[in-house]
Coordinates of N, CA and C in Angstrom, one line a residue:
M1 N 15.9 -50.5 -128.3 CA 14.9 -50.8 -128.9 C 15.1 -51.7 -129.7
D2 N 15.5 -52.9 -129.4 CA 15.8 -54.1 -130.2 C 14.9 -54.9 -131.2
V3 N 15.4 -55.5 -132.3 CA 14.5 -55.7 -133.6 C 13.2 -57.2 -132.6
I4 N 13.9 -58.0 -131.9 CA 12.6 -58.8 -131.2 C 11.5 -57.9 -130.7
Y5 N 12.2 -57.2 -129.7 CA 11.0 -56.2 -129.1 C 10.0 -55.2 -130.3
I6 N 10.7 -54.8 -131.2 CA 9.8 -54.5 -132.8 C 8.9 -55.5 -133.4
L7 N 9.4 -56.7 -133.1 CA 8.9 -57.4 -134.4 C 7.7 -58.4 -132.8
D8 N 7.4 -57.9 -131.7 CA 6.9 -58.4 -130.7 C 5.7 -57.5 -130.5
I9 N 6.2 -55.9 -130.8 CA 4.9 -55.1 -130.9 C 4.4 -55.2 -132.5
L10 N 4.8 -55.6 -133.2 CA 4.4 -55.6 -134.7 C 3.3 -56.6 -134.5
G11 N 4.1 -58.1 -133.7 CA 2.8 -59.1 -133.7 C 1.9 -58.8 -133.2
T12 N 2.2 -57.9 -131.9 CA 0.9 -57.6 -131.0 C -0.3 -57.1 -131.7
F13 N 0.4 -56.0 -132.7 CA -0.8 -54.7 -134.1 C -1.5 -55.9 -134.7
A14 N -0.5 -56.8 -135.1 CA -1.2 -57.9 -136.2 C -2.5 -58.6 -135.2
F15 N -2.2 -59.4 -134.2 CA -3.2 -59.7 -133.8 C -4.3 -59.1 -133.2
A16 N -4.3 -58.2 -132.9 CA -5.0 -57.1 -132.3 C -6.0 -56.9 -133.5
V17 N -5.5 -56.6 -134.8 CA -6.0 -56.0 -135.9 C -7.1 -57.3 -136.3
S18 N -6.4 -58.6 -136.5 CA -7.0 -59.6 -136.5 C -8.1 -60.1 -135.6
G19 N -8.5 -59.4 -134.5 CA -9.5 -59.9 -133.6 C -10.3 -58.7 -133.7
A20 N -9.9 -57.7 -134.0 CA -10.9 -56.3 -134.2 C -11.6 -56.9 -135.5
L21 N -11.1 -57.1 -136.4 CA -11.7 -57.7 -137.8 C -13.1 -58.7 -137.7
V22 N -12.4 -59.6 -136.7 CA -13.6 -61.1 -136.7 C -14.5 -60.1 -135.7
A23 N -14.3 -59.3 -135.0 CA -15.8 -58.9 -133.7 C -16.2 -57.9 -134.7
S24 N -15.5 -57.0 -135.4 CA -16.2 -55.9 -136.3 C -17.4 -56.8 -137.5
D25 N -16.9 -58.1 -137.9 CA -17.7 -59.0 -139.0 C -18.8 -59.7 -137.9
K26 N -18.5 -59.9 -136.7 CA -19.4 -60.3 -135.9 C -20.6 -59.0 -135.6
K27 N -20.4 -58.0 -135.9 CA -21.2 -56.9 -135.7 C -21.4 -56.2 -134.3
F28 N -20.0 -56.6 -133.3 CA -20.0 -56.3 -131.9 C -20.0 -54.5 -132.4
D29 N -20.3 -54.4 -130.7 CA -20.1 -53.0 -130.3 C -18.6 -52.5 -130.3
L30 N -18.3 -51.2 -130.1 CA -16.9 -51.1 -129.7 C -16.3 -51.3 -128.7
F31 N -16.8 -51.5 -127.3 CA -16.4 -52.3 -126.2 C -16.5 -53.9 -126.9
G32 N -17.0 -54.6 -127.6 CA -16.7 -55.9 -127.9 C -15.8 -55.7 -128.6
V33 N -15.7 -54.8 -129.6 CA -14.3 -55.2 -130.7 C -12.7 -55.0 -129.7
L34 N -13.1 -54.0 -129.0 CA -11.6 -53.7 -128.0 C -11.2 -54.9 -127.2
I35 N -12.7 -55.5 -126.4 CA -12.2 -56.8 -125.7 C -11.9 -58.3 -126.6
I36 N -11.9 -58.4 -127.5 CA -11.6 -59.5 -128.5 C -10.5 -59.2 -128.8
A37 N -10.0 -57.6 -129.7 CA -8.9 -57.6 -129.9 C -8.1 -57.6 -129.1
F38 N -8.1 -57.0 -127.9 CA -6.9 -57.5 -126.5 C -6.9 -58.7 -126.0
V39 N -8.2 -59.9 -125.9 CA -7.8 -61.0 -125.9 C -6.8 -61.8 -127.0
T40 N -7.4 -61.5 -128.0 CA -6.6 -61.7 -129.1 C -4.8 -61.5 -129.0
A41 N -4.4 -60.5 -128.9 CA -3.0 -60.1 -128.8 C -2.7 -60.6 -127.4
V42 N -3.1 -60.3 -126.3 CA -2.2 -61.4 -125.0 C -2.4 -62.5 -124.7
G43 N -4.2 -62.5 -125.0 CA -4.2 -64.1 -124.8 C -3.0 -65.1 -124.2
G44 N -2.3 -65.3 -125.1 CA -0.7 -66.1 -124.9 C 0.0 -65.9 -124.1
M45 N -0.1 -64.5 -123.4 CA 0.4 -64.4 -122.3 C -0.1 -65.3 -120.5
L46 N -0.8 -66.2 -121.4 CA -1.4 -66.9 -120.3 C -0.1 -67.9 -119.4
R47 N 0.9 -67.8 -120.4 CA 2.0 -68.7 -120.3 C 2.6 -68.0 -118.7
D48 N 2.7 -66.4 -118.6 CA 2.7 -66.1 -117.2 C 2.3 -65.9 -116.4
L49 N 0.6 -66.6 -116.5 CA 0.2 -66.9 -115.2 C 0.3 -68.8 -115.1
L50 N 0.8 -69.4 -115.5 CA 1.0 -70.7 -115.6 C 2.3 -71.0 -114.9
I51 N 3.4 -69.8 -115.0 CA 4.8 -70.2 -114.5 C 4.9 -69.2 -113.6
N52 N 4.1 -68.4 -113.4 CA 4.0 -67.5 -112.3 C 4.7 -66.7 -112.1
A53 N 5.1 -65.5 -113.6 CA 5.8 -64.6 -114.2 C 5.3 -63.2 -114.0
H54 N 5.8 -62.4 -113.4 CA 5.4 -61.3 -113.0 C 6.7 -60.1 -113.1
P55 N 6.4 -59.2 -113.8 CA 4.9 -58.7 -114.1 C 4.8 -59.1 -115.3
I56 N 3.6 -59.5 -115.9 CA 3.1 -60.5 -117.4 C 3.1 -58.8 -118.0
N57 N 3.4 -59.2 -119.3 CA 4.2 -58.4 -120.3 C 3.5 -56.9 -120.3
W58 N 2.0 -57.1 -120.4 CA 1.2 -56.0 -121.1 C 0.9 -55.4 -119.6
I59 N 1.1 -55.7 -118.4 CA 0.7 -55.0 -117.4 C 2.3 -54.1 -116.7
G60 N 3.4 -54.6 -117.2 CA 4.9 -54.2 -117.1 C 4.8 -53.1 -118.1
D61 N 4.5 -53.3 -119.3 CA 4.9 -52.4 -120.3 C 3.7 -51.8 -121.0
L62 N 3.2 -50.2 -120.9 CA 1.9 -50.0 -121.4 C 2.2 -49.8 -123.1
N63 N 3.3 -49.8 -123.8 CA 3.1 -50.1 -124.9 C 2.6 -51.3 -125.6
Y64 N 2.4 -52.3 -125.2 CA 1.4 -52.9 -125.6 C 0.0 -53.2 -125.6
L65 N -0.2 -52.2 -124.8 CA -2.3 -51.1 -124.4 C -1.9 -50.2 -125.7
Y66 N -1.1 -49.6 -125.7 CA -1.2 -48.5 -126.6 C -1.4 -49.2 -128.0
T67 N -0.1 -50.3 -128.4 CA -0.5 -50.8 -129.8 C -2.1 -51.4 -129.7
I68 N -2.6 -51.8 -128.9 CA -3.8 -52.6 -129.0 C -4.7 -51.9 -129.2
F69 N -4.8 -50.2 -128.7 CA -5.7 -49.2 -129.2 C -5.3 -48.7 -130.8
I70 N -4.7 -48.5 -130.8 CA -4.4 -48.2 -132.0 C -4.6 -49.3 -133.0
A71 N -4.4 -50.5 -132.8 CA -4.7 -51.5 -134.0 C -6.2 -51.1 -133.7
V72 N -7.1 -51.3 -132.8 CA -8.5 -51.2 -132.7 C -9.0 -49.7 -133.4
I73 N -8.3 -48.9 -133.7 CA -8.7 -47.6 -134.3 C -8.5 -47.6 -135.6
T74 N -7.6 -48.2 -135.5 CA -7.1 -48.3 -137.3 C -7.9 -49.0 -137.8
T75 N -8.2 -50.0 -137.1 CA -9.1 -50.9 -138.0 C -10.7 -50.8 -138.3
I76 N -11.1 -49.5 -137.3 CA -12.4 -49.3 -137.2 C -12.6 -48.3 -138.5
L77 N -11.3 -47.1 -138.6 CA -11.2 -46.1 -139.3 C -10.9 -46.5 -141.0
F78 N -10.1 -47.9 -140.9 CA -9.7 -48.1 -142.3 C -10.4 -49.7 -142.6
K79 N -10.8 -50.0 -142.0 CA -11.3 -51.4 -142.0 C -11.3 -51.7 -143.8
S80 N -12.0 -50.4 -144.3 CA -12.3 -51.0 -146.0 C -10.8 -51.0 -146.8
K81 N -9.7 -50.5 -146.2 CA -8.3 -50.5 -146.9 C -7.6 -51.6 -146.6
I82 N -7.8 -52.2 -145.3 CA -7.4 -53.2 -144.2 C -7.4 -54.3 -145.5
L83 N -9.0 -54.5 -145.6 CA -9.3 -55.9 -146.1 C -8.6 -56.6 -147.1
P84 N -8.3 -55.4 -148.3 CA -7.9 -56.1 -149.3 C -6.3 -56.3 -148.9
L85 N -5.8 -56.1 -148.1 CA -4.2 -56.3 -147.6 C -4.5 -57.4 -146.8
S86 N -5.0 -58.6 -147.4 CA -4.9 -59.8 -146.3 C -3.8 -60.8 -146.6
K87 N -3.2 -60.0 -147.9 CA -2.0 -60.9 -147.4 C -0.8 -60.1 -146.8
T88 N -1.1 -58.9 -146.6 CA -0.1 -58.4 -145.7 C -0.1 -58.6 -144.0
M89 N -1.6 -59.0 -143.9 CA -1.8 -59.1 -142.4 C -1.5 -60.5 -142.3
F90 N -1.7 -61.4 -143.3 CA -1.5 -62.8 -143.0 C 0.4 -63.1 -142.9
L91 N 0.7 -62.3 -143.3 CA 2.3 -62.1 -143.4 C 2.9 -61.5 -141.8
F92 N 2.2 -60.3 -141.3 CA 2.1 -59.9 -140.2 C 2.2 -61.0 -139.4
D93 N 0.7 -61.3 -139.0 CA 0.3 -62.5 -137.9 C 1.1 -63.7 -138.4
T94 N 1.4 -64.0 -139.1 CA 2.5 -65.5 -139.0 C 4.2 -64.9 -138.5
V95 N 4.2 -63.6 -138.7 CA 5.3 -63.3 -138.0 C 5.3 -63.1 -136.2
G96 N 4.2 -62.7 -136.1 CA 3.9 -62.6 -134.7 C 3.6 -63.8 -134.4
L97 N 2.9 -65.0 -134.7 CA 3.0 -66.4 -134.6 C 4.5 -66.8 -134.4
G98 N 5.0 -66.3 -135.1 CA 6.8 -67.6 -134.6 C 7.3 -66.3 -133.7
V99 N 7.2 -65.1 -133.4 CA 8.0 -64.3 -132.3 C 6.8 -65.0 -131.1
F100 N 6.0 -64.7 -130.8 CA 5.5 -65.3 -129.8 C 5.7 -66.7 -129.2
T101 N 5.6 -67.4 -130.1 CA 6.3 -68.8 -130.3 C 7.7 -68.9 -129.2
L102 N 8.6 -68.1 -130.3 CA 10.1 -68.2 -129.1 C 10.2 -67.2 -128.2
L103 N 9.4 -66.3 -128.0 CA 9.3 -65.2 -126.8 C 8.7 -65.9 -125.5
G104 N 7.6 -67.5 -125.7 CA 6.7 -67.9 -124.5 C 8.1 -68.9 -124.4
L105 N 8.7 -69.6 -125.3 CA 9.5 -70.7 -125.3 C 11.1 -70.4 -124.7
Q106 N 11.7 -69.0 -124.8 CA 12.4 -68.3 -124.0 C 11.8 -68.2 -122.7
K107 N 11.0 -67.9 -122.4 CA 10.4 -67.1 -121.3 C 10.3 -68.7 -120.2
G108 N 10.0 -69.8 -120.9 CA 9.8 -70.6 -120.2 C 11.2 -71.4 -119.5
L109 N 12.2 -71.1 -120.7 CA 13.7 -71.8 -120.6 C 14.4 -70.9 -119.3
S110 N 13.9 -69.8 -119.3 CA 14.5 -68.5 -118.5 C 14.1 -69.3 -117.1
Y111 N 12.9 -69.8 -116.8 CA 12.4 -70.0 -115.4 C 13.1 -71.4 -115.3
N112 N 13.5 -71.9 -115.9 CA 14.4 -73.2 -115.4 C 13.2 -74.6 -115.9
L113 N 12.5 -74.5 -116.6 CA 11.1 -75.5 -117.4 C 12.1 -76.4 -118.3
H114 N 11.5 -77.8 -118.0 CA 11.9 -78.8 -118.9 C 11.9 -78.1 -120.8
P115 N 12.6 -78.6 -121.1 CA 12.5 -77.9 -122.9 C 11.1 -78.0 -123.7
I116 N 10.8 -79.5 -123.2 CA 9.5 -80.1 -123.7 C 8.7 -79.3 -123.2
I117 N 8.6 -78.6 -121.8 CA 7.3 -77.9 -121.3 C 7.9 -76.4 -122.0
A118 N 8.9 -75.7 -122.0 CA 9.1 -74.7 -122.5 C 8.5 -74.4 -123.9
L119 N 8.6 -75.7 -124.3 CA 8.2 -76.0 -125.8 C 6.5 -75.5 -126.1
I120 N 6.1 -76.0 -125.3 CA 4.6 -76.2 -125.5 C 4.0 -74.8 -124.8
M121 N 5.3 -73.9 -124.0 CA 4.5 -73.0 -123.4 C 4.5 -72.1 -124.2
G122 N 6.0 -71.9 -125.4 CA 5.9 -70.9 -126.4 C 4.5 -71.4 -127.6
M123 N 3.8 -72.5 -128.4 CA 3.1 -73.0 -129.0 C 2.0 -71.9 -128.1
T124 N 1.4 -72.3 -127.0 CA 0.5 -71.9 -126.1 C 0.2 -70.3 -126.5
S125 N 1.9 -69.6 -126.0 CA 2.2 -68.1 -126.2 C 1.6 -67.7 -127.4
A126 N 1.5 -68.7 -128.5 CA 1.5 -68.1 -130.0 C -0.2 -68.6 -130.3
V127 N -1.0 -69.5 -129.9 CA -2.0 -70.0 -130.3 C -3.0 -69.5 -129.4
F128 N -3.0 -69.7 -128.2 CA -3.7 -69.2 -127.1 C -4.7 -68.0 -127.1
G129 N -4.2 -66.8 -127.6 CA -5.1 -65.5 -128.0 C -6.0 -65.6 -129.3
G130 N -5.7 -66.4 -130.2 CA -6.6 -66.8 -131.4 C -7.7 -67.8 -131.0
V131 N -7.1 -68.7 -130.2 CA -8.5 -70.0 -129.6 C -9.7 -68.9 -129.0
L132 N -8.9 -68.2 -128.1 CA -10.3 -67.0 -127.3 C -10.9 -66.5 -128.4
R133 N -10.4 -65.6 -129.4 CA -11.2 -65.2 -130.1 C -11.4 -66.1 -130.8
D134 N -11.4 -66.9 -131.4 CA -12.7 -67.9 -131.8 C -13.7 -68.0 -131.1
V135 N -13.4 -68.6 -129.6 CA -14.2 -69.3 -128.9 C -15.1 -68.3 -128.6
L136 N -15.0 -66.7 -128.5 CA -15.4 -66.1 -127.8 C -16.5 -65.2 -129.1
T137 N -16.1 -65.4 -130.6 CA -17.2 -64.9 -131.6 C -17.5 -66.7 -132.2
N138 N -17.5 -67.5 -131.4 CA -18.7 -68.2 -132.0 C -18.0 -69.0 -132.9
K139 N -16.5 -69.5 -133.3 CA -16.3 -69.9 -134.2 C -15.3 -71.1 -133.7
V140 N -15.1 -71.9 -134.9 CA -14.1 -73.2 -134.2 C -12.6 -72.8 -134.9
P141 N -12.0 -73.1 -133.5 CA -10.4 -72.6 -133.6 C -9.6 -73.0 -134.4
L142 N -9.3 -72.3 -135.2 CA -8.1 -72.5 -136.1 C -7.2 -73.9 -136.1
I143 N -6.5 -73.8 -134.7 CA -5.8 -75.3 -134.7 C -6.4 -76.2 -134.4
F144 N -8.2 -76.0 -134.6 CA -8.8 -77.4 -134.5 C -8.9 -78.2 -136.2
E145 N -8.8 -76.8 -137.2 CA -9.0 -77.1 -138.7 C -7.7 -77.5 -139.1
K146 N -7.8 -78.2 -140.4 CA -7.0 -78.5 -141.3 C -5.9 -77.5 -141.5
E147 N -5.8 -76.7 -141.1 CA -5.0 -75.7 -141.6 C -3.6 -75.6 -140.8
I148 N -2.0 -76.1 -141.1 CA -0.7 -76.0 -141.0 C -0.8 -74.8 -139.6
Y149 N -1.2 -74.8 -138.3 CA -1.2 -73.7 -137.5 C -0.1 -73.8 -136.6
A150 N -0.3 -74.7 -135.4 CA 0.1 -74.6 -134.0 C 1.4 -76.0 -134.1
S151 N 1.5 -76.6 -135.6 CA 2.3 -77.4 -136.1 C 3.9 -76.9 -136.4
A152 N 3.2 -75.9 -137.1 CA 4.7 -74.5 -137.1 C 5.5 -74.1 -135.9
C153 N 4.6 -73.9 -135.2 CA 4.9 -73.1 -134.2 C 5.9 -74.0 -133.6
L154 N 5.9 -75.5 -133.5 CA 6.3 -76.6 -132.7 C 7.6 -76.5 -133.8
A155 N 7.2 -76.6 -134.6 CA 8.5 -76.9 -135.9 C 9.5 -75.7 -135.3
G156 N 9.3 -74.5 -135.4 CA 10.0 -73.3 -135.1 C 10.6 -73.4 -133.7
G157 N 10.0 -74.4 -132.7 CA 10.6 -74.4 -131.3 C 11.6 -75.4 -131.3
I158 N 11.3 -76.4 -131.8 CA 11.8 -77.7 -132.1 C 13.8 -77.0 -132.8
V159 N 13.9 -76.4 -133.6 CA 14.7 -75.5 -134.1 C 15.5 -74.7 -133.5
F160 N 14.6 -74.2 -132.9 CA 15.3 -72.7 -131.8 C 15.9 -73.8 -130.7
L161 N 15.6 -75.0 -130.2 CA 16.2 -75.7 -128.9 C 17.6 -76.3 -129.7
I162 N 17.0 -76.8 -130.8 CA 18.4 -77.5 -131.6 C 19.5 -76.5 -131.7
L163 N 19.6 -75.3 -132.4 CA 20.5 -74.9 -132.3 C 20.9 -74.0 -131.2
K164 N 19.9 -73.7 -129.7 CA 20.6 -73.2 -129.0 C 21.6 -74.4 -128.3
S165 N 21.6 -75.4 -128.3 CA 22.2 -77.1 -127.8 C 23.5 -77.0 -128.8
L166 N 23.4 -76.2 -129.5 CA 24.8 -76.0 -130.8 C 25.6 -74.7 -130.4
H167 N 25.2 -73.6 -129.4 CA 25.5 -72.6 -128.9 C 25.1 -71.6 -130.1
V168 N 24.3 -71.4 -131.0 CA 24.2 -70.3 -131.9 C 24.1 -69.1 -131.1
D169 N 24.1 -67.8 -131.3 CA 23.9 -66.9 -130.6 C 22.5 -66.8 -131.0
N170 N 22.0 -66.0 -129.7 CA 20.9 -66.0 -129.8 C 19.2 -65.4 -130.2
Q171 N 20.5 -64.1 -130.5 CA 19.4 -63.0 -131.7 C 19.2 -63.9 -132.8
L172 N 20.6 -64.4 -133.6 CA 20.5 -65.2 -135.0 C 19.7 -66.4 -134.5
N173 N 19.7 -67.2 -134.0 CA 18.6 -68.5 -133.5 C 17.5 -67.9 -133.6
F174 N 16.9 -66.7 -132.9 CA 15.9 -66.3 -132.7 C 15.2 -66.3 -134.3
M175 N 16.0 -65.5 -134.9 CA 15.3 -64.7 -135.9 C 15.2 -66.2 -137.0
I176 N 16.2 -67.2 -137.1 CA 16.3 -68.1 -138.1 C 14.8 -69.1 -137.4
A177 N 14.8 -69.5 -136.3 CA 13.6 -70.0 -135.8 C 12.3 -69.6 -136.3
V178 N 11.8 -68.4 -135.8 CA 10.6 -67.2 -136.4 C 11.0 -67.6 -137.7
S179 N 12.0 -67.5 -138.6 CA 11.5 -68.1 -140.3 C 11.4 -69.2 -140.6
V180 N 11.2 -70.0 -139.8 CA 11.3 -71.8 -140.0 C 9.4 -71.6 -139.6
V181 N 8.9 -71.2 -138.7 CA 7.7 -71.0 -138.9 C 6.7 -70.2 -140.1
V182 N 7.3 -68.7 -140.1 CA 7.2 -67.9 -141.5 C 7.1 -69.0 -142.5
V183 N 7.8 -69.5 -143.0 CA 8.2 -70.5 -144.1 C 7.4 -71.5 -144.4
I184 N 6.7 -72.2 -143.2 CA 6.2 -73.2 -142.9 C 4.8 -72.7 -142.9
R185 N 4.5 -72.0 -142.6 CA 2.8 -71.5 -142.7 C 2.9 -71.0 -144.1
V186 N 3.6 -70.1 -144.8 CA 3.6 -69.7 -146.2 C 3.0 -71.0 -147.4
I187 N 4.0 -72.0 -146.7 CA 4.3 -73.0 -148.2 C 3.5 -73.8 -147.8
A188 N 2.4 -73.8 -146.8 CA 1.1 -74.6 -146.4 C 0.2 -74.0 -146.7
I189 N 0.0 -72.9 -146.8 CA -0.9 -72.0 -147.6 C -0.8 -72.1 -148.9
K190 N 0.4 -71.8 -149.1 CA 0.3 -71.9 -150.9 C 0.3 -72.7 -151.6
F191 N 0.6 -74.0 -151.5 CA 0.3 -75.0 -151.4 C -0.7 -76.4 -151.2
H192 N -1.9 -75.1 -150.1 CA -2.6 -76.4 -149.8 C -2.3 -77.4 -149.0
L193 N -1.0 -77.5 -148.2 CA -0.9 -78.3 -147.3 C -2.2 -78.7 -145.9
E194 N -2.0 -79.8 -145.4 CA -2.6 -79.9 -144.0 C -2.2 -81.2 -143.8
L195 N -2.6 -81.3 -142.1 CA -1.9 -82.5 -141.6 C -3.2 -83.5 -141.9
P196 N -2.6 -84.4 -141.5 CA -4.0 -85.8 -142.2 C -5.0 -86.0 -141.1
K197 N -6.3 -86.2 -141.5 CA -7.2 -86.2 -140.9 C -7.6 -87.9 -140.2
I198 N -8.2 -87.9 -139.1 CA -8.4 -89.0 -138.4 C -9.9 -89.2 -139.2
K199 N -10.0 -90.5 -140.4 CA -11.2 -90.9 -140.7 C -12.3 -91.5 -139.7
D200 N -13.7 -91.3 -140.2 CA -14.5 -92.0 -139.4 C -14.3 -93.2 -139.2
D201 N -14.2 -93.9 -140.6 CA -14.5 -95.3 -140.8 C -13.2 -96.3 -140.0
I202 N -12.4 -95.3 -139.5 CA -10.8 -96.1 -138.8 C -12.0 -96.6 -137.4
F203 N -12.7 -95.7 -136.6 CA -13.1 -95.8 -135.4 C -14.3 -97.3 -135.5
T204 N -15.2 -96.8 -137.1 CA -16.1 -97.8 -137.1 C -16.0 -99.4 -137.3
K205 N -14.7 -99.6 -138.1 CA -13.7 -100.7 -138.4 C -13.9 -101.4 -136.7
S206 N -12.9 -100.6 -136.1 CA -12.5 -100.8 -134.4 C -13.6 -101.3 -133.8
N207 N -14.7 -100.8 -134.3 CA -16.0 -101.6 -133.5 C -16.3 -102.5 -134.0
K208 N -16.3 -103.3 -134.8 CA -16.6 -104.6 -135.5 C -16.1 -105.4 -135.1

């Protein structure tokens, strides 16, 4: 079991917990919590459908399903203890974001997609589960708000492609690129950094 696979499982666990926590806060029943946790954890595998990759990860490897079930049970039983660990869960979630970005990017490249398309696939792998979670629980998806999220995925993916072109060892490249995603997210949260917004008066002025 290599490091990348372990990180993938940890990322799946963290995403499933985040989905379960949101669903629990919305007072969903047990089945609802399980569904939200599931789509949050595996929603990014939409990329496999788009590029016709079979078997889809969670279908070909039951460890993903076991991880999601364990995450849901853990959340239900220890919710009061998990909530104070928000910083720890943020770190797991951010590592998962980076891992899913790079796994999606590598998957796209292995199917001979153009690097730009593969990069988009990587970002989709990382953020789409969270989008589904937020839409299904009636929240504005995080990628549409001020927080630096998807752009961190793109930055990590670009670093991976640059290092790959320089023939850096794949596992080392993977770890560096994931670290870029994590560092950008941590710095953005710590210093309240955000992408610039388009102001309403821009459109108002253009219409005058």
